[in-house]
PDB file of C-alpha atoms in Angstrom:
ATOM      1  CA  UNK M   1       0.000   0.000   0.000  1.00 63.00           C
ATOM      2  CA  UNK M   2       2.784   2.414  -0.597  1.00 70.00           C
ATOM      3  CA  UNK M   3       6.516   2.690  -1.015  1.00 73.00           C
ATOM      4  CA  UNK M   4       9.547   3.203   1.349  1.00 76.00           C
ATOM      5  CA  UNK M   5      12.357   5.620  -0.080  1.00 79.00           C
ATOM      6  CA  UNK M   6      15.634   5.511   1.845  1.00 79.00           C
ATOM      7  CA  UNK M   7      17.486   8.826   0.913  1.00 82.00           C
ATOM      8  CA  UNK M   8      20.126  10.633   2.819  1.00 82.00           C
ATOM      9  CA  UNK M   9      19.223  13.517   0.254  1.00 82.00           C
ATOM     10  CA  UNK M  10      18.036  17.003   2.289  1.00 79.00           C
ATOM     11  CA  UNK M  11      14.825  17.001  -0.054  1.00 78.00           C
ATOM     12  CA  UNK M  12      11.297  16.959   0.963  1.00 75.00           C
ATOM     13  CA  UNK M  13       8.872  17.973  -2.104  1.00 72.00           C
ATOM     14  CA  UNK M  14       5.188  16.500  -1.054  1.00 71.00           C
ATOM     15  CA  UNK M  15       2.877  15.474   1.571  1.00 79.00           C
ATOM     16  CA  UNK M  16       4.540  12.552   2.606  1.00 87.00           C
ATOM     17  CA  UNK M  17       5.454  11.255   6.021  1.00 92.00           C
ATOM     18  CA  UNK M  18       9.397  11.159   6.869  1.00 93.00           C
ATOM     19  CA  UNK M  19      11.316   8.778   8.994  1.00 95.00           C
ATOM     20  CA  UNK M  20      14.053  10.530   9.889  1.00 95.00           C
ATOM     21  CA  UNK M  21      16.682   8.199  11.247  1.00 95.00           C
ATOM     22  CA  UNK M  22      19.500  10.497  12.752  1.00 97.00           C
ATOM     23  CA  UNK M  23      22.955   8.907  14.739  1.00 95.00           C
ATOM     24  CA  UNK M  24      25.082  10.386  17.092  1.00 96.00           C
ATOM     25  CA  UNK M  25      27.892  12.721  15.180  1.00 97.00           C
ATOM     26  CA  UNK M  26      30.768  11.205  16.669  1.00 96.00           C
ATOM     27  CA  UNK M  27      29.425   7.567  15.425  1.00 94.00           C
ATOM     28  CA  UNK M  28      28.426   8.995  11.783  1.00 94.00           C
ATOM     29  CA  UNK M  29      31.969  10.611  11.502  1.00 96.00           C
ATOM     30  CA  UNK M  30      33.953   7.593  12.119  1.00 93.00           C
ATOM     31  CA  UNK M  31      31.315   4.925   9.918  1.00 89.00           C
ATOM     32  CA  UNK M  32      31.623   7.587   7.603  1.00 92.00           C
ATOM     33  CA  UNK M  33      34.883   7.438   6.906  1.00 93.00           C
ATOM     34  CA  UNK M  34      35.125   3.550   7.046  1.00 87.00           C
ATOM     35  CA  UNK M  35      32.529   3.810   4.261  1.00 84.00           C
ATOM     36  CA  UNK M  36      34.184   6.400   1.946  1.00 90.00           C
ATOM     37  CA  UNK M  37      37.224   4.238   2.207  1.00 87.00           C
ATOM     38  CA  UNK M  38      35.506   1.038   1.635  1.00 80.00           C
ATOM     39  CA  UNK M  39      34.091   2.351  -1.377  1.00 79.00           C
ATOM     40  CA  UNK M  40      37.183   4.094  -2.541  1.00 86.00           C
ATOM     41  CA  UNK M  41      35.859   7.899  -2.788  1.00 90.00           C
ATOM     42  CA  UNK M  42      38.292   8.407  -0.019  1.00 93.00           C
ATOM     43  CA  UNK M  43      42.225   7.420   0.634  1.00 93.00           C
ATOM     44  CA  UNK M  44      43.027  10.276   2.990  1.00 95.00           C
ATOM     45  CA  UNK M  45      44.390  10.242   6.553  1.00 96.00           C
ATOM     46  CA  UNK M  46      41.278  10.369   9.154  1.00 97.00           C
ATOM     47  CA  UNK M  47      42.643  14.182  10.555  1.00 97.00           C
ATOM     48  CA  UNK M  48      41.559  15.521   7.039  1.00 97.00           C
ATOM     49  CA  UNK M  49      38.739  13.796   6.476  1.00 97.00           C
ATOM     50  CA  UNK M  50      37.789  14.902  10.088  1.00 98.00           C
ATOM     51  CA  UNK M  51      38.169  18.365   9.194  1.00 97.00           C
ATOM     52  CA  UNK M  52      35.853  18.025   5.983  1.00 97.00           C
ATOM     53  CA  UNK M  53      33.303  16.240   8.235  1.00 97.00           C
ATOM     54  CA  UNK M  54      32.880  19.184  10.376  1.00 97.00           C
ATOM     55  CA  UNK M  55      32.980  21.773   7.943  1.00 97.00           C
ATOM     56  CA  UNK M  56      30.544  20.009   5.266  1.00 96.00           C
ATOM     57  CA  UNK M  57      33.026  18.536   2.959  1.00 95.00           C
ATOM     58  CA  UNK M  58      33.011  15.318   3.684  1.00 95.00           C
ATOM     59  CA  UNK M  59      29.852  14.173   1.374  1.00 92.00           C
ATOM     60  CA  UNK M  60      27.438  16.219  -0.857  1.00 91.00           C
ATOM     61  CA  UNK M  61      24.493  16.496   2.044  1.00 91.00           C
ATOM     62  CA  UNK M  62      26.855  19.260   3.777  1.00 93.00           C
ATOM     63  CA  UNK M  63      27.436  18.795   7.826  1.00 96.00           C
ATOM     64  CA  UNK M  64      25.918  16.520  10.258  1.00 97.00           C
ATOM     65  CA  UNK M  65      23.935  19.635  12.029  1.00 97.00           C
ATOM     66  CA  UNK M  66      22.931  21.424   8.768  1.00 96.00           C
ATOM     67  CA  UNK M  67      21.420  17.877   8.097  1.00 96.00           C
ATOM     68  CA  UNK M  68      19.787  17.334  11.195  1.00 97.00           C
ATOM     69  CA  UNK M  69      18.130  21.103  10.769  1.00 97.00           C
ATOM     70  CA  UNK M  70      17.193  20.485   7.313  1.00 95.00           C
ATOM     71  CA  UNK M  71      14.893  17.862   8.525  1.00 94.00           C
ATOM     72  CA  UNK M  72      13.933  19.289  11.959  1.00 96.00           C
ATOM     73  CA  UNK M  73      12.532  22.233  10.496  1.00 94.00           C
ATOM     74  CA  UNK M  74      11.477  20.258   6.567  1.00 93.00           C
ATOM     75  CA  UNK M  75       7.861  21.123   5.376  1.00 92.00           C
ATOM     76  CA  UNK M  76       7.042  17.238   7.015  1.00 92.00           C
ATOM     77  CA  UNK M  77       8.150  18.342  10.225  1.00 94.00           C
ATOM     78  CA  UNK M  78       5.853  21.752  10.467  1.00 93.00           C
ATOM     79  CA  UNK M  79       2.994  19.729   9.323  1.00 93.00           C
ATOM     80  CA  UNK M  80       3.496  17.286  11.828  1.00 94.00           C
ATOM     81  CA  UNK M  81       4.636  14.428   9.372  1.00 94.00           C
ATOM     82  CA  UNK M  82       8.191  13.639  10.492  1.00 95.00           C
ATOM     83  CA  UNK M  83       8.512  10.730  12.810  1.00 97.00           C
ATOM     84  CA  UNK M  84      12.485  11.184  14.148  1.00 97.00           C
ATOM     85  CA  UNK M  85      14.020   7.602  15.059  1.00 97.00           C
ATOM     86  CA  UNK M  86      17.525   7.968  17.032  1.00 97.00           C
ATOM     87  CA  UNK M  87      20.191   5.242  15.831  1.00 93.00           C
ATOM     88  CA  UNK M  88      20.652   4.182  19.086  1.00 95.00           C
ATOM     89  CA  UNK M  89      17.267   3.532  20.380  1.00 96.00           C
ATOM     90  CA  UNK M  90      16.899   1.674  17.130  1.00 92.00           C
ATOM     91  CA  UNK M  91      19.810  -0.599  18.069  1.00 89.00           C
ATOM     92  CA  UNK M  92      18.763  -0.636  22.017  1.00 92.00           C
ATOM     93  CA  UNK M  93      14.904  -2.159  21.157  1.00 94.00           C
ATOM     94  CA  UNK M  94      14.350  -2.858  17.383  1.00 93.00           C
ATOM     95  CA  UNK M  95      10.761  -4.155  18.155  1.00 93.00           C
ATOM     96  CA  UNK M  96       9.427  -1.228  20.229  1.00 95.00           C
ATOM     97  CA  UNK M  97      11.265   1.698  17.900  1.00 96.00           C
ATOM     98  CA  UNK M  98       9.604  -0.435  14.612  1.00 93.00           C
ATOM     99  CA  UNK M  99       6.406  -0.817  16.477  1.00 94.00           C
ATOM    100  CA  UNK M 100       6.560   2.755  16.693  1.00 95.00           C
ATOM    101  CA  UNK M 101       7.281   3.156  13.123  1.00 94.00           C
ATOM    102  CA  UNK M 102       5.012   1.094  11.713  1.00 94.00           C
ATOM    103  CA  UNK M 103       2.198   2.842  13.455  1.00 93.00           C
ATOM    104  CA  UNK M 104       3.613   6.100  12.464  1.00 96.00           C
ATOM    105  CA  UNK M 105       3.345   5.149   8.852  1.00 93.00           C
ATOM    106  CA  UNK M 106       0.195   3.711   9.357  1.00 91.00           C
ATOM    107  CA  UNK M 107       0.953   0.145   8.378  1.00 90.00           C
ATOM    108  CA  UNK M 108      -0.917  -2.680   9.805  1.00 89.00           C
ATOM    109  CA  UNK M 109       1.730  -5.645  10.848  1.00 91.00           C
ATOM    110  CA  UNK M 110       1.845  -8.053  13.484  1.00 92.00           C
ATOM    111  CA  UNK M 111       4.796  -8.487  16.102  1.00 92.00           C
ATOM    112  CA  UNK M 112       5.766 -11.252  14.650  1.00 93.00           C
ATOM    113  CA  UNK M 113       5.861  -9.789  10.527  1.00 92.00           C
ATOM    114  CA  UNK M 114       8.244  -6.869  12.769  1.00 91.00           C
ATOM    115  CA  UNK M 115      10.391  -9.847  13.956  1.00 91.00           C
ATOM    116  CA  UNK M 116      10.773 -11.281  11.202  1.00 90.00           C
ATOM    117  CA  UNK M 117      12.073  -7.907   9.513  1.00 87.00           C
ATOM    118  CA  UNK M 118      14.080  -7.188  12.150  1.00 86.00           C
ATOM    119  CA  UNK M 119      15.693 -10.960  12.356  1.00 85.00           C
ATOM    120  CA  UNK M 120      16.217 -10.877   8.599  1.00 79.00           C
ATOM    121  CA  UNK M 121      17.810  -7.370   8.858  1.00 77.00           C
ATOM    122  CA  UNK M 122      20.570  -7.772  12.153  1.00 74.00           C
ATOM    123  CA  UNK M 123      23.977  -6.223  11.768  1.00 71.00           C
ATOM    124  CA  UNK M 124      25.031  -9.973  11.879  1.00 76.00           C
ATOM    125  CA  UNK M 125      22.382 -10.984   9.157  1.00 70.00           C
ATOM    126  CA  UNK M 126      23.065  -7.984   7.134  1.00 70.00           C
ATOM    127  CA  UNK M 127      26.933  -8.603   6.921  1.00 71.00           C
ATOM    128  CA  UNK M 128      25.998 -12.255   5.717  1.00 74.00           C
ATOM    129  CA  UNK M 129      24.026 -10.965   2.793  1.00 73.00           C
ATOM    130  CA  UNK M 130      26.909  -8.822   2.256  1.00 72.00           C
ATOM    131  CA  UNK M 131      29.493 -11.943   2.413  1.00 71.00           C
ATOM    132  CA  UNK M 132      27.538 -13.825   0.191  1.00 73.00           C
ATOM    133  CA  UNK M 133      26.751 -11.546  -2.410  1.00 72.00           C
ATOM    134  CA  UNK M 134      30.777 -10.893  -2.516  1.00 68.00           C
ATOM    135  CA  UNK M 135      30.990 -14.748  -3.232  1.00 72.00           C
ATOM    136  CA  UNK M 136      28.505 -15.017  -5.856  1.00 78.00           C
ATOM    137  CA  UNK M 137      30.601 -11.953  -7.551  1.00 75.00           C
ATOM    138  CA  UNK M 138      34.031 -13.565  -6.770  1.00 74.00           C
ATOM    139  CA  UNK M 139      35.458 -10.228  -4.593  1.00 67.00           C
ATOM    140  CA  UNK M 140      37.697 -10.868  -1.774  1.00 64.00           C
ATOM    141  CA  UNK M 141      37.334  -8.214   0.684  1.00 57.00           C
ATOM    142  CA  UNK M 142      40.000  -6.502   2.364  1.00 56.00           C
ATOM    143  CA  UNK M 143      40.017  -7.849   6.295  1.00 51.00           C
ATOM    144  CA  UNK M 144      39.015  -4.170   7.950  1.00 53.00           C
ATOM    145  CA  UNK M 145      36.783  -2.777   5.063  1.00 57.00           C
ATOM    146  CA  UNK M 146      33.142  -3.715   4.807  1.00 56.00           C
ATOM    147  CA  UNK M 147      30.204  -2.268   3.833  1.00 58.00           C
ATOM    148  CA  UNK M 148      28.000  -3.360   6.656  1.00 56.00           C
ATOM    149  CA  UNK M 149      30.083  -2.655   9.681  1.00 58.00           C
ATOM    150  CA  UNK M 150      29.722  -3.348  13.511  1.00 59.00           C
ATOM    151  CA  UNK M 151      27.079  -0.980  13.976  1.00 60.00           C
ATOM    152  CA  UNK M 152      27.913   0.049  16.896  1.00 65.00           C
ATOM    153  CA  UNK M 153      27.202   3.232  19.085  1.00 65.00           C
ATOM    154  CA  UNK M 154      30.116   4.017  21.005  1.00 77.00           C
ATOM    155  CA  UNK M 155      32.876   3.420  18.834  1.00 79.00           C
ATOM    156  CA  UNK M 156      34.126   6.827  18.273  1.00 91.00           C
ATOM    157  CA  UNK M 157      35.308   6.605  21.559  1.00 88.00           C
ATOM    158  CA  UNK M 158      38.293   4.401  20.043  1.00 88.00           C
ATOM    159  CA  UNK M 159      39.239   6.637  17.667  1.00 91.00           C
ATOM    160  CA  UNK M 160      38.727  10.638  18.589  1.00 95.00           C
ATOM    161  CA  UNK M 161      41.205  11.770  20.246  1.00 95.00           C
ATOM    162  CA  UNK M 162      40.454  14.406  22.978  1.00 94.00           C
ATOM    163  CA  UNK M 163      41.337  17.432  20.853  1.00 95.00           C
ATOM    164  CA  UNK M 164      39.219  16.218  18.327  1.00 96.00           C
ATOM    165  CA  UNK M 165      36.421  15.469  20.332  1.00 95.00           C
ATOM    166  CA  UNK M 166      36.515  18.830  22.072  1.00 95.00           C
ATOM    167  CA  UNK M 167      36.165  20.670  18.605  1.00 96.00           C
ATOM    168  CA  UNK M 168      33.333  18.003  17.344  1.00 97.00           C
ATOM    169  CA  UNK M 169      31.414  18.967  20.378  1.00 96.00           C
ATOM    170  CA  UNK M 170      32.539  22.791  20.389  1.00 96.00           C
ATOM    171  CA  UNK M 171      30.731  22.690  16.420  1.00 96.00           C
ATOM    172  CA  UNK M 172      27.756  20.330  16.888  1.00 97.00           C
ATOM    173  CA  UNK M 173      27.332  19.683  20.861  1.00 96.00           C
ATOM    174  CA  UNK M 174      24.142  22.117  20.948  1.00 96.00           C
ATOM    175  CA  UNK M 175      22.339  19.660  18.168  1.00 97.00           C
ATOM    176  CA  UNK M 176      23.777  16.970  19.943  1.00 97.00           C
ATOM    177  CA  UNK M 177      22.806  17.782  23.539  1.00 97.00           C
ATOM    178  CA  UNK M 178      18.902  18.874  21.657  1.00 97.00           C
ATOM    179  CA  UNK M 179      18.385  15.308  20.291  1.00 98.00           C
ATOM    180  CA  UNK M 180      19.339  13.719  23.330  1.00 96.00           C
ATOM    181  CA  UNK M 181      23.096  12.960  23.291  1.00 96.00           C
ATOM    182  CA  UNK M 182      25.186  13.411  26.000  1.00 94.00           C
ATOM    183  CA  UNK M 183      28.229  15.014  25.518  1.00 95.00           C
ATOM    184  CA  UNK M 184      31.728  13.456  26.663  1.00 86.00           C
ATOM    185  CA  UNK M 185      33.666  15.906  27.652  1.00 67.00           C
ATOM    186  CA  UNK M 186      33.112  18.617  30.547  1.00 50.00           C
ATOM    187  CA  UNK M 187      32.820  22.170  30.498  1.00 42.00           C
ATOM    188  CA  UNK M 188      31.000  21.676  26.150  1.00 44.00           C
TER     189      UNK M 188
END
């Protein structure tokens, strides 16, 4: 009864409802470059690439808090018709933040159809299809680049350094703190 666009274009034309999935800055830098390397648009050292990820370089959508604004304040959002999903909470309790979802959209399913989406859809079932479909094309990956990786939530916290965290804070910790995420460092 309708159809699901996944975009990570700032565009909103119509009266349609929006799912706006949004992830903590520090955790979209670092999969973001992991990506852009994976898929060779990027060979860089990660101090560049962190520059051009806080000042809008880093992809064609522009910075993480322009992004998050676009959206916030999109035609769907004044008109009630944006239905923002946090990463995290999506990773903490799949079933209740689909639940939520599918209700928002309207959708009639049953727990167990949402199970079944979710099961078929895991970080660890997603990085099967991913292996498999590598097989049936005959690509050996490299060992620390994949498109589908950990997923994780806290990861950043392996690779910022405290300078750099200070400054990805200092530029996006008020978006950050208004959607819910604490900030690391003291004194932000």
């Amino acid at each position: 009864g309708g159809r699901l666009v996944q975009t990570h274009e700032p565009f909103c034309d119509r009266e349609r409802r929006v799912v706006y999935v949004v992830r903590d800055a520090r955790s979209v830098l670092v999969s973001e470059f992991n990506w852009q390397r994976f898929a060779g648009f990027y060979a860089g050292s990660f101090e560049r690439f962190f520059e051009d990820f806080l000042d809008g370089r880093s992809n064609p959508w522009g910075s993480w808090a322009n992004h998050v604004a676009f959206w916030r304040n999109s035609p769907a959002a004044r008109a009630g018709r944006l239905h923002l999903v946090r990463y995290e909470d999506l990773r903490r309790d799949p079933h209740m933040v689909f639940g939520e979802i599918v209700r928002f959209l309207g959708a009639q399913r049953t727990n167990e159809e949402i199970a079944s989406a979710i099961e078929g859809n895991s970080i660890e079932g997603m990085r099967a299809k991913e292996d498999e479909s590598r097989r049936r094309r005959g690509v050996t990956p490299k060992r620390d680049m994949r498109f589908i990786n950990t997923g994780s939530t806290k990861g950043w916290r392996d690779v910022l350094t405290g300078d750099q965290l200070d400054e990805l804070e200092r530029r996006f910790g008020a978006t950050m703190s208004s959607l819910g995420y604490e900030l690391s460092r003291s004194g932000l």
